[in-house]
XYZ file of C-alpha atoms in Angstrom:
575
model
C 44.128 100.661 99.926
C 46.471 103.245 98.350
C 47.146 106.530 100.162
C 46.081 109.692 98.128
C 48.454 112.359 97.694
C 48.394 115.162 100.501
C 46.126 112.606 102.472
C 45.288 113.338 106.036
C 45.935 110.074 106.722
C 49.962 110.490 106.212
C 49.957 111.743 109.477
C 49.171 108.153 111.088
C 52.132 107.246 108.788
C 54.686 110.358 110.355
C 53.375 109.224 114.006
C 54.246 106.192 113.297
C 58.035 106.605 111.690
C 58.857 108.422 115.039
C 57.183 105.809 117.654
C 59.488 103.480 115.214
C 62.447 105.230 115.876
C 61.699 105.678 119.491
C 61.604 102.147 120.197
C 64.632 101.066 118.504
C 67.055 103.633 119.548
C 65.244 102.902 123.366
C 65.887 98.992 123.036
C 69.209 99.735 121.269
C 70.619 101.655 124.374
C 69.276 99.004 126.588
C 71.159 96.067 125.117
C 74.486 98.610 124.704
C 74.183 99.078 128.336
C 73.499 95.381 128.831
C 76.232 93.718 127.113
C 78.878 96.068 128.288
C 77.874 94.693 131.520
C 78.277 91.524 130.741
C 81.627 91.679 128.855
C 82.427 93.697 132.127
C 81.840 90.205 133.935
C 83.535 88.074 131.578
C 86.883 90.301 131.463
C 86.926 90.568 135.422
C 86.452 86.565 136.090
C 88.356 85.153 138.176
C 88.910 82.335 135.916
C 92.300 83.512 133.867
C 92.572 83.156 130.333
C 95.990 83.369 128.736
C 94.999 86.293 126.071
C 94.863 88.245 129.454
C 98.331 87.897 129.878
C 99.564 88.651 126.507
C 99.652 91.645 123.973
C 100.405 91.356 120.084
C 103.277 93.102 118.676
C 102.966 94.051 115.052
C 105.280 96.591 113.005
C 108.563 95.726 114.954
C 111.687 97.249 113.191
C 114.315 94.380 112.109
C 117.510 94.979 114.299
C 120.805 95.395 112.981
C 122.317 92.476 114.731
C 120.716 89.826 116.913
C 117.128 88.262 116.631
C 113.562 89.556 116.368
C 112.661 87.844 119.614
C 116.089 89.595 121.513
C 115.281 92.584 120.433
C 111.223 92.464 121.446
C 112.769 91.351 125.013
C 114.908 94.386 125.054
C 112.404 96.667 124.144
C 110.230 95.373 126.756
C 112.260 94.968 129.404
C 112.890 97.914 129.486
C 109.378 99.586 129.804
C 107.929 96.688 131.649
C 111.084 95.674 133.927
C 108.796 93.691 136.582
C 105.618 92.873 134.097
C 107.167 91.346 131.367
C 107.893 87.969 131.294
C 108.724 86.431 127.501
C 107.241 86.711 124.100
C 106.877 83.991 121.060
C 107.622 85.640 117.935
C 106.074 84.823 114.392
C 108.115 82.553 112.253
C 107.643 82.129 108.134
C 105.778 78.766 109.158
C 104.658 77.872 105.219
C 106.879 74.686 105.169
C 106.310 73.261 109.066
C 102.761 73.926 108.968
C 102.686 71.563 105.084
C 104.982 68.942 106.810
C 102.742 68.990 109.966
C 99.637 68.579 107.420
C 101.101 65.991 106.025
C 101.855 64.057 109.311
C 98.136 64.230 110.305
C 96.939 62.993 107.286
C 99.266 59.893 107.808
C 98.276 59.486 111.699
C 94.615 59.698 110.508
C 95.210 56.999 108.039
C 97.707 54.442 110.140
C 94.556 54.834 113.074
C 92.119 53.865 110.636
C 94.019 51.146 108.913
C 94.995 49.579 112.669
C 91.001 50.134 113.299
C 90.498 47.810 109.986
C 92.715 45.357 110.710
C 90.906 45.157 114.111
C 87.950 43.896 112.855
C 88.844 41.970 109.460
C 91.927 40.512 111.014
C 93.523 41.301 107.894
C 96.492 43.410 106.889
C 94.795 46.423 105.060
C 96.794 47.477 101.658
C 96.650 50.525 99.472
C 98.589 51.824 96.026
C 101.013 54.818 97.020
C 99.859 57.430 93.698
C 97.841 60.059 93.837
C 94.140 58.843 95.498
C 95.504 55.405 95.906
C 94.858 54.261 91.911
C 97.965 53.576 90.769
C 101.481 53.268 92.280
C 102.944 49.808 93.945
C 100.656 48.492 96.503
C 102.274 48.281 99.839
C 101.109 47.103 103.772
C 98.911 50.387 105.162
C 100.283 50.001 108.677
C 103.696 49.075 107.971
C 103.690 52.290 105.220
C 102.339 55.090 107.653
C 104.528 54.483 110.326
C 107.220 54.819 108.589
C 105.592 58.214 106.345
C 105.091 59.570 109.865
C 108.830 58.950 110.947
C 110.301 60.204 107.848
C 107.855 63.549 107.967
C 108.700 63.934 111.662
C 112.364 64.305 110.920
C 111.417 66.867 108.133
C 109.275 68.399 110.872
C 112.127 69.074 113.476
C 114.307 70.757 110.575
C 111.456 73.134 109.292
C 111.107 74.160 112.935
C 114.904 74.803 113.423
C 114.989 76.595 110.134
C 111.889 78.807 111.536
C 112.849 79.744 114.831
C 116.465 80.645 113.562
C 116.019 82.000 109.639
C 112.608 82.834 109.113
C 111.483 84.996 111.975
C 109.184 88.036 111.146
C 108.334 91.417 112.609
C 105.202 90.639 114.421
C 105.123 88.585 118.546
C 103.212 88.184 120.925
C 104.521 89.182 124.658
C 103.881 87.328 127.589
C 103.123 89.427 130.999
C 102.884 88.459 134.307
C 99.390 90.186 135.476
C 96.293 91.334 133.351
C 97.129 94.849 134.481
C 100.194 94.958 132.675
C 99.243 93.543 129.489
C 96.233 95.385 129.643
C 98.289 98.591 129.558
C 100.875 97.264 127.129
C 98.110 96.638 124.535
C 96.442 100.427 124.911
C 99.728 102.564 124.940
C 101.561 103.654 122.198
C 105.237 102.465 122.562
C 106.669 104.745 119.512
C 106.900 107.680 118.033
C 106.231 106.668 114.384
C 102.627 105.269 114.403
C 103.771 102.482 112.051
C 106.694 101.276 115.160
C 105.965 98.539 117.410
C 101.696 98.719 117.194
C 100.663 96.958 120.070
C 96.702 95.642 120.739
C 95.049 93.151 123.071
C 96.164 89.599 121.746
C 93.582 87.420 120.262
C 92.354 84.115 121.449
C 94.596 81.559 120.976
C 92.524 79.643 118.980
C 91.881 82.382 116.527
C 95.117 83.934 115.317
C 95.950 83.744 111.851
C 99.349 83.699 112.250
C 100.150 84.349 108.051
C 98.166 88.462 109.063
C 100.529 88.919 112.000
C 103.854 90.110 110.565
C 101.982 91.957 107.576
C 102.998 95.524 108.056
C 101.373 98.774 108.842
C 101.027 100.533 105.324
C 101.111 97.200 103.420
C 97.896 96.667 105.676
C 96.081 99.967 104.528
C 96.759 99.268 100.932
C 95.268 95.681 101.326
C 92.525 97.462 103.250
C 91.948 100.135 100.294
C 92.046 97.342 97.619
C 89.611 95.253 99.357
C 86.767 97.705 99.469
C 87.431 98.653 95.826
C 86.803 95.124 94.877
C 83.863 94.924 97.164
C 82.526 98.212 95.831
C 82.988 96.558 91.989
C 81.317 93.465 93.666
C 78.458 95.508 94.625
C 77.942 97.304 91.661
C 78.016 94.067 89.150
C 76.311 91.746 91.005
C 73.238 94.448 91.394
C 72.993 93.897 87.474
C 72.178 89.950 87.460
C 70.299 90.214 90.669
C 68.020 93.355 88.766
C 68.014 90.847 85.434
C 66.663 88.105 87.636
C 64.136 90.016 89.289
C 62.731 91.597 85.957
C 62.823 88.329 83.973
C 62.133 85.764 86.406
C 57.955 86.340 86.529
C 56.288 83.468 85.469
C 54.844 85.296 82.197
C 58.207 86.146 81.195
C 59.509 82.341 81.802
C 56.395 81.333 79.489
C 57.608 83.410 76.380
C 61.242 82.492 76.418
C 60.739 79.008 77.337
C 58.046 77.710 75.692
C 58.395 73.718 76.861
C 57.361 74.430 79.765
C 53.956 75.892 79.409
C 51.865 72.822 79.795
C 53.746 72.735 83.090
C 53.461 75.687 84.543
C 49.982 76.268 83.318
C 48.966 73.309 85.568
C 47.038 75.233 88.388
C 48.843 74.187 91.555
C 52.014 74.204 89.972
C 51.788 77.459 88.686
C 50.193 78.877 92.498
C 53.504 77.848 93.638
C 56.087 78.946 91.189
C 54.036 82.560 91.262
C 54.612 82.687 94.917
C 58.234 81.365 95.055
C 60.236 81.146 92.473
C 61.225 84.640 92.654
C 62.754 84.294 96.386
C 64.058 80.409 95.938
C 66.182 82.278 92.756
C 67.304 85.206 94.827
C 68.115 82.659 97.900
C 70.344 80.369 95.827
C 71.789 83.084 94.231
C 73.018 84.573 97.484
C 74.511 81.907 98.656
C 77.446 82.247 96.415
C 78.604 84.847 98.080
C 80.085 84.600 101.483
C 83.472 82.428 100.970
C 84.268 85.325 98.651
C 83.740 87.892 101.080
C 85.580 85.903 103.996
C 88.823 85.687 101.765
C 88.738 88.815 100.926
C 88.621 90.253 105.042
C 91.394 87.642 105.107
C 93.580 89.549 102.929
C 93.338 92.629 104.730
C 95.479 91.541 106.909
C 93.372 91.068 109.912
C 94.751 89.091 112.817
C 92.108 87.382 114.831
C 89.380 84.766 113.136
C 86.712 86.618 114.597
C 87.423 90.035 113.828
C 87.508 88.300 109.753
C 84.006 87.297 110.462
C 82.481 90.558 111.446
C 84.307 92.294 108.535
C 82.800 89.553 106.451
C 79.170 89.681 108.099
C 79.301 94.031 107.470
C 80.383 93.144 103.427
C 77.886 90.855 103.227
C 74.622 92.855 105.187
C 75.308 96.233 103.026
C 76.055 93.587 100.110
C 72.010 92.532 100.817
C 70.883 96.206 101.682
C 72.215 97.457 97.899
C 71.476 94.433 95.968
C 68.462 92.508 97.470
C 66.430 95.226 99.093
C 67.335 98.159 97.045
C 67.884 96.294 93.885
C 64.759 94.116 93.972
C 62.832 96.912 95.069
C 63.970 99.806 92.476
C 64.210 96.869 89.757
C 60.557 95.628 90.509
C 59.496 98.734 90.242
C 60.380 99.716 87.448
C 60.401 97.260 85.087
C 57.055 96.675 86.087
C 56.148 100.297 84.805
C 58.627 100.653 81.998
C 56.561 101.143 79.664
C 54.464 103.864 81.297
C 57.593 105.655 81.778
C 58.740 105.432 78.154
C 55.427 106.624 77.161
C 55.417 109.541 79.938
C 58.630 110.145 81.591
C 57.169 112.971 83.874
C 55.001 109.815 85.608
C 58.415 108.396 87.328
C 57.758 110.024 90.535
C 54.063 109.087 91.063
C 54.746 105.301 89.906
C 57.441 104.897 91.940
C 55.031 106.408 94.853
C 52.523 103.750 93.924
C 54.865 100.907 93.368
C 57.242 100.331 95.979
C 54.706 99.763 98.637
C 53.459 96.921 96.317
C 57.279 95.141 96.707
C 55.879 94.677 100.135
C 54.524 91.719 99.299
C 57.746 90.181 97.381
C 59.561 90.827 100.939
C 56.761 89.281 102.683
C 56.904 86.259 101.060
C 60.528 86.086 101.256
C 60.530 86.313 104.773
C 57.702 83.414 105.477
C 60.070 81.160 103.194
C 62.938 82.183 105.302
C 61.498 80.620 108.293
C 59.399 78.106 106.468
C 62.437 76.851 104.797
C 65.675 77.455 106.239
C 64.316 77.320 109.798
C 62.464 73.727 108.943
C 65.948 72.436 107.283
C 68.417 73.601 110.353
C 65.849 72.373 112.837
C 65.461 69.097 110.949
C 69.294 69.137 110.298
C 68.399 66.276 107.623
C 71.919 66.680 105.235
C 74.071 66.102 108.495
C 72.153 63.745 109.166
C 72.003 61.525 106.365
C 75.912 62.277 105.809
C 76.967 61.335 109.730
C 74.953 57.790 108.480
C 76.805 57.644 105.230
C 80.240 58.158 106.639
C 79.772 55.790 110.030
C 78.752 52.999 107.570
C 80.691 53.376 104.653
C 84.136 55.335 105.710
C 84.083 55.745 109.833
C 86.367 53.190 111.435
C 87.594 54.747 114.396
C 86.436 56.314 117.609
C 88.137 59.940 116.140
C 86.401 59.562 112.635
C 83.162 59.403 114.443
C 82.963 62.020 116.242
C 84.313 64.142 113.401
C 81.555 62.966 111.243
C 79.368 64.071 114.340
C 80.582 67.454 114.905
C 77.840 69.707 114.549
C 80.653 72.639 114.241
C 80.159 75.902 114.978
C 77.696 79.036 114.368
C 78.588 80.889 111.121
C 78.532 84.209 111.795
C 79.088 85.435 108.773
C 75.986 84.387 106.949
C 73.831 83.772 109.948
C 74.269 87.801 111.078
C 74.106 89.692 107.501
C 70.706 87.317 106.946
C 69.339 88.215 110.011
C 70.057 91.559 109.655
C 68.141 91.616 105.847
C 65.761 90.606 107.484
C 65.092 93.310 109.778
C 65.917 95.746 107.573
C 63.097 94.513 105.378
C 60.860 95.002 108.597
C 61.851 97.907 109.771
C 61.377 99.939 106.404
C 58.199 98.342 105.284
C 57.076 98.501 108.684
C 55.324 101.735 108.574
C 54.466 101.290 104.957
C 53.119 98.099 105.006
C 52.916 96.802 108.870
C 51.456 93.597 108.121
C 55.346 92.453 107.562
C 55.590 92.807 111.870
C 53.588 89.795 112.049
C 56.022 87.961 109.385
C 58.589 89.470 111.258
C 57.720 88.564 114.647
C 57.547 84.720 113.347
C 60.576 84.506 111.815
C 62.694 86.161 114.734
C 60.310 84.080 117.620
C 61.168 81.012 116.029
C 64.773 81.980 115.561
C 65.135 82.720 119.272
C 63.860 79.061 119.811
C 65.929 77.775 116.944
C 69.296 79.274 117.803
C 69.231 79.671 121.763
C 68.633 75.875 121.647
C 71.776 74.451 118.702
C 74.088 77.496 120.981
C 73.058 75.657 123.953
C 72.986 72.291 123.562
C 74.088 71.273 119.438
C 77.329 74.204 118.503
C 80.271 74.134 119.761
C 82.319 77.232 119.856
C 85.657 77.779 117.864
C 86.421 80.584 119.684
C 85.082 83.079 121.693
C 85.496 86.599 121.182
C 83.707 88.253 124.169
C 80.677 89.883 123.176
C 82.477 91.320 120.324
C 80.269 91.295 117.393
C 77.374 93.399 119.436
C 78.850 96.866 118.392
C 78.868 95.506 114.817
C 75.240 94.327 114.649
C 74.033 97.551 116.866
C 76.031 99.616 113.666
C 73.859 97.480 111.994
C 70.466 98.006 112.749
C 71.194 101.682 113.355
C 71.881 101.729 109.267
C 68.643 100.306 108.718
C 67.042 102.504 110.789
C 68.681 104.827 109.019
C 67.377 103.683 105.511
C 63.921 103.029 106.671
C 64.044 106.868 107.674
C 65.573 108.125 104.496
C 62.828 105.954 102.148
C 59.670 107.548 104.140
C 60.919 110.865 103.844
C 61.255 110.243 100.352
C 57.841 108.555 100.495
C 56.535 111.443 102.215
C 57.888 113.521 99.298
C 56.145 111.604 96.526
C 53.467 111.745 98.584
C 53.193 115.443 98.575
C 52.590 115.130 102.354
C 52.997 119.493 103.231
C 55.075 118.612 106.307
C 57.264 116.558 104.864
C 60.423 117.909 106.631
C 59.009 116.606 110.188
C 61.126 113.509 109.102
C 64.489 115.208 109.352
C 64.499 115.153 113.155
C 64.299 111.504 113.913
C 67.180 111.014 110.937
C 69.388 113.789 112.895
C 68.505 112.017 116.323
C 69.282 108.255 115.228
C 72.899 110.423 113.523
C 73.423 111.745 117.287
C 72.445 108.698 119.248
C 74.657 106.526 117.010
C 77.888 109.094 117.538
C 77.157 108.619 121.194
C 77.008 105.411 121.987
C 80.548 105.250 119.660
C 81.748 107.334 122.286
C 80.266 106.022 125.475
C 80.295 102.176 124.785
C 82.486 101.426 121.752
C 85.872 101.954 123.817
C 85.305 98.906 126.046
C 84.754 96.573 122.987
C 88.510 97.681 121.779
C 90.220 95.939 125.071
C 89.853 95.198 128.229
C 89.202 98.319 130.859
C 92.075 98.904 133.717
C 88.934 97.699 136.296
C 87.978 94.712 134.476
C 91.609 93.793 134.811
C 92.488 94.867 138.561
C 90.378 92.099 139.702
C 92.067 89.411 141.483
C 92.468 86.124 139.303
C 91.945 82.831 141.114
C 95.284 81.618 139.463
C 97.406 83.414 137.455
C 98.858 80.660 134.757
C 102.127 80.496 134.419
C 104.672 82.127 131.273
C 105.202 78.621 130.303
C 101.290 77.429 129.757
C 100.749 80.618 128.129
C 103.747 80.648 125.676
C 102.846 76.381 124.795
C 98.737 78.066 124.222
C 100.125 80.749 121.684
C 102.871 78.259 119.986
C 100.950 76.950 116.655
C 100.732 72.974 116.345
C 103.419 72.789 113.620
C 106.038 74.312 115.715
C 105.622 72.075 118.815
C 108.816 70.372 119.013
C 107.400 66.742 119.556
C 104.826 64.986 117.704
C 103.056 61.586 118.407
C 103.958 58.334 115.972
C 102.817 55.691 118.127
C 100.064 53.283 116.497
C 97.777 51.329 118.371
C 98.650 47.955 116.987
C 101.589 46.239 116.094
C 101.650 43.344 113.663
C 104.072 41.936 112.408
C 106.125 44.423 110.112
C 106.404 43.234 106.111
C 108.473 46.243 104.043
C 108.304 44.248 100.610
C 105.618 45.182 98.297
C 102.932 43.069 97.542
């Protein structure tokens, strides 16, 4: 039933938009409150980690005479005499990391040759060109061993060449107690805010070492340049997404393409393309999207893997906000009432009034095929599946290949997040408008909780671990779609001629101040570790060594294995 303008009833509707907005700012300080706490707990453990003990050094000035890695142990020294132990600067590791490539491919290939000749008893052969299809044919085993000794020599002079030619202004320092580092990473150690920057070193396992020695101001151009693009990317891909959501009705599909109307006129078929084409076309389309949005964090020059991820998740949520919600939404409505328009433009504001509560039902079904869908296919987990089968019969001969072919990997953040987050955005501004979506809602994130809680506990593993770092990003989040859901009902309320209209300013200034405090009160502990977090005694406090070999990339290690597993006898003549 529609609501009449100036309608008593607008009031349940105001009511409403503030319980709304008392409930999520309520839960929102909760869970601030909550995971502070437990980052609190993880920083403090006595278990050490070796990013506690080190700080990353970016924007360091290239001495006159000596080394990049003398002169960070100069500087150092001499504001940390006691604290600081050693530091392992970044090297121009292009070539070492190719060679080092190149040397796993071959180790790969010599274990699963050895593995073949195993079982057959026979010496396995391939042809040397490109994919093995042309090229002399040589012995497998007796061909990779000597690759791999060849490309380890290469190896050992690409890391020379590094450590002594090719070393760049970025390092990261090595302290002897969490305090210390702690403080190293928070002060600032120069005058000139573009002079030895210094920040809380990221995991090993998630440096990208090519960001490190990118400099200050070359940084905030990259930065600049990236949200240009992504503002371009924004405003083009809102004109194919509006296209498809105008043309892609099934009456539309039955003009243009005429072959297909003894299909589609079929009943049962046509129940189902009515009721999901639209969202399988939007769906596909989307997924385009996010290896273009994680090269493009890349570029900005960001250091750590999972700070590249939440920039990527934030692109791609206000990506889905503009183009999916807003654009499907405004574009529904009207193209659906074009033609009223054209005849009387004046009738804009009451169509729109009567027809974007009716998109409520495009969102709706969107939302059940979400978790009808993609929750059915990652619970089922049928493709990885069927390709673990594949490879172990066809192409797995060893005990490594397996379990590669096995690895369920790890979450992906940056599609998993911004999706999750459409979603409640959905909810949360249809809520009020159309609060049959909260039972849609309440599915789809019920049976994620399920879903996900069980593949983080017991199917993904980890790549790295970031500490509770991507909470302030998703609370930024859902505070923006609060934000949106506020700013569409007081327009709603406008349309509506509702008299007290402007009773939905306050909850918009309160979600503005609530957001600007918990910046201020929580957001500080999710930019390093806090002096009491760090105090705490460590069990064992790992040694300069362990933590210099954790932050010293696989290329540059100075030794690397060659060994096979077999040995028959060795044949260098081609076959």
């Amino acid at each position: 039933m529609i609501v009449q303008n100036r309608s008593s009833r607008l009031w349940a509707f105001a009511l409403a938009d503030y319980w709304l907005t008392f409930v999520i700012l309520y839960v929102l300080w909760k869970s601030y409150k909550h995971v502070v706490q437990l980052r609190t707990q993880y920083q403090s453990s006595p278990k050490a980690r070796p990013e506690q003990y080190a700080v990353l050094v970016r924007d360091i000035p290239q001495p006159p005479s000596g080394s990049i890695s003398e002169e960070v142990d100069t500087f150092f020294r001499g504001i940390y005499p006691t604290s600081y132990e050693s530091c392992v600067v970044v090297t121009d590791m292009s070539k070492s990391s190719k060679v080092w490539n190149e040397i796993e491919t071959c180790r790969r290939k010599l274990a699963h040759s050895e593995a073949v000749y195993e079982i057959s008893k026979k010496r396995p052969t391939h042809r040397t060109g490109k994919f093995g299809l042309y090229g002399p044919k040589v012995y497998s085993i007796d061909y990779y061993k000597e690759e791999m000794e060849k490309l380890g020599s290469m190896l050992k002079d690409e890391q020379r060449n590094a450590n002594s030619k090719s070393q760049k202004g970025a390092a990261i320092a090595i302290f002897n107690s969490r305090v210390a580092a702690t403080s190293a990473s928070q002060a600032m150690h120069s005058e000139f805010a573009n002079q030895w920057t210094t920040m809380a070193a990221p995991e090993p396992r998630e440096v990208v070492w090519g960001n490190l020695p990118i400099p200050l101001v070359q940084r905030l151009v990259r930065q600049f340049m990236v949200y240009v693009v992504m503002f371009l990317t924004i405003v083009f891909y809102m004109i194919p997404i509006a296209f498809i959501s105008a043309i892609i009705a099934l009456d539309n599909l039955e003009k243009k393409l005429t072959f297909l109307k003894p299909i589609v006129e079929t009943p049962a078929v046509k129940a189902i393309l009515q009721a999901y084409l639209p969202q399988l076309a939007l769906i596909v389309f989307l997924a385009l999207l996010p290896m273009l949005l994680l090269k493009l964090s890349t570029l900005e020059g960001i250091p750590a893997q999972s700070h590249i991820v939440r920039a990527a998740a934030g692109k791609y949520f206000y990506f889905n906000v503009f183009n999916v919600f807003l654009g499907v939404t405004l574009a529904g409505s009207l193209f659906n009432s074009l033609n009223a328009i054209i005849d009387d433009p004046k009738s804009i504001v009451s169509l729109l009034s009567k027809s974007l509560p009716l998109q409520a039902t495009f969102f709706i079904t969107f939302v059940a095929l979400k978790f009808f869908v993609g929750y059915g296919l990652q619970l089922c987990r049928i493709v990885p599946l069927i390709t673990f089968h594949l490879k172990r019969k066809y192409l797995c001969k060893t005990d490594e290949e397996i379990r590669d072919a096995w690895a369920p990997g790890s979450f992906n953040y940056a599609t998993c997040v911004p999706a999750d987050m459409l979603i409640l955005t959905i909810t949360i501004c249809y809520s009020v408008i159309a609060p049959i979506i909260l039972a849609f809602a309440i599915v789809y994130f019920g049976l994620g909780w399920l879903l996900m809680r069980n593949e983080a506990l017991n199917v993904m593993v980890p790549s790295w671990e970031s500490g509770g770092r991507m909470w302030p990003h998703m609370h930024s989040l859902i505070l923006a779609a609060l934000f949106l859901s506020q700013l569409t009902m007081l327009g709603y309320f406008g349309v509506k001629e509702f008299v007290y209209a402007a009773l939905m300013i306050p909850p918009i200034i309160a979600t503005l101040v609530f957001a600007y405090i918990c910046r201020q009160l929580f957001y500080p502990s999710f930019r390093g570790s806090s002096m009491s977090a760090a105090s705490k005694e460590a069990k064992e406090v790992p040694p300069t060594e362990s933590v210099i070999e954790e932050y010293t990339p696989k290329c540059m290690v100075s030794s690397h294995g060659t060994k096979g597993t077999s040995d028959p006898e060795k044949h260098d003549e081609n076959i």
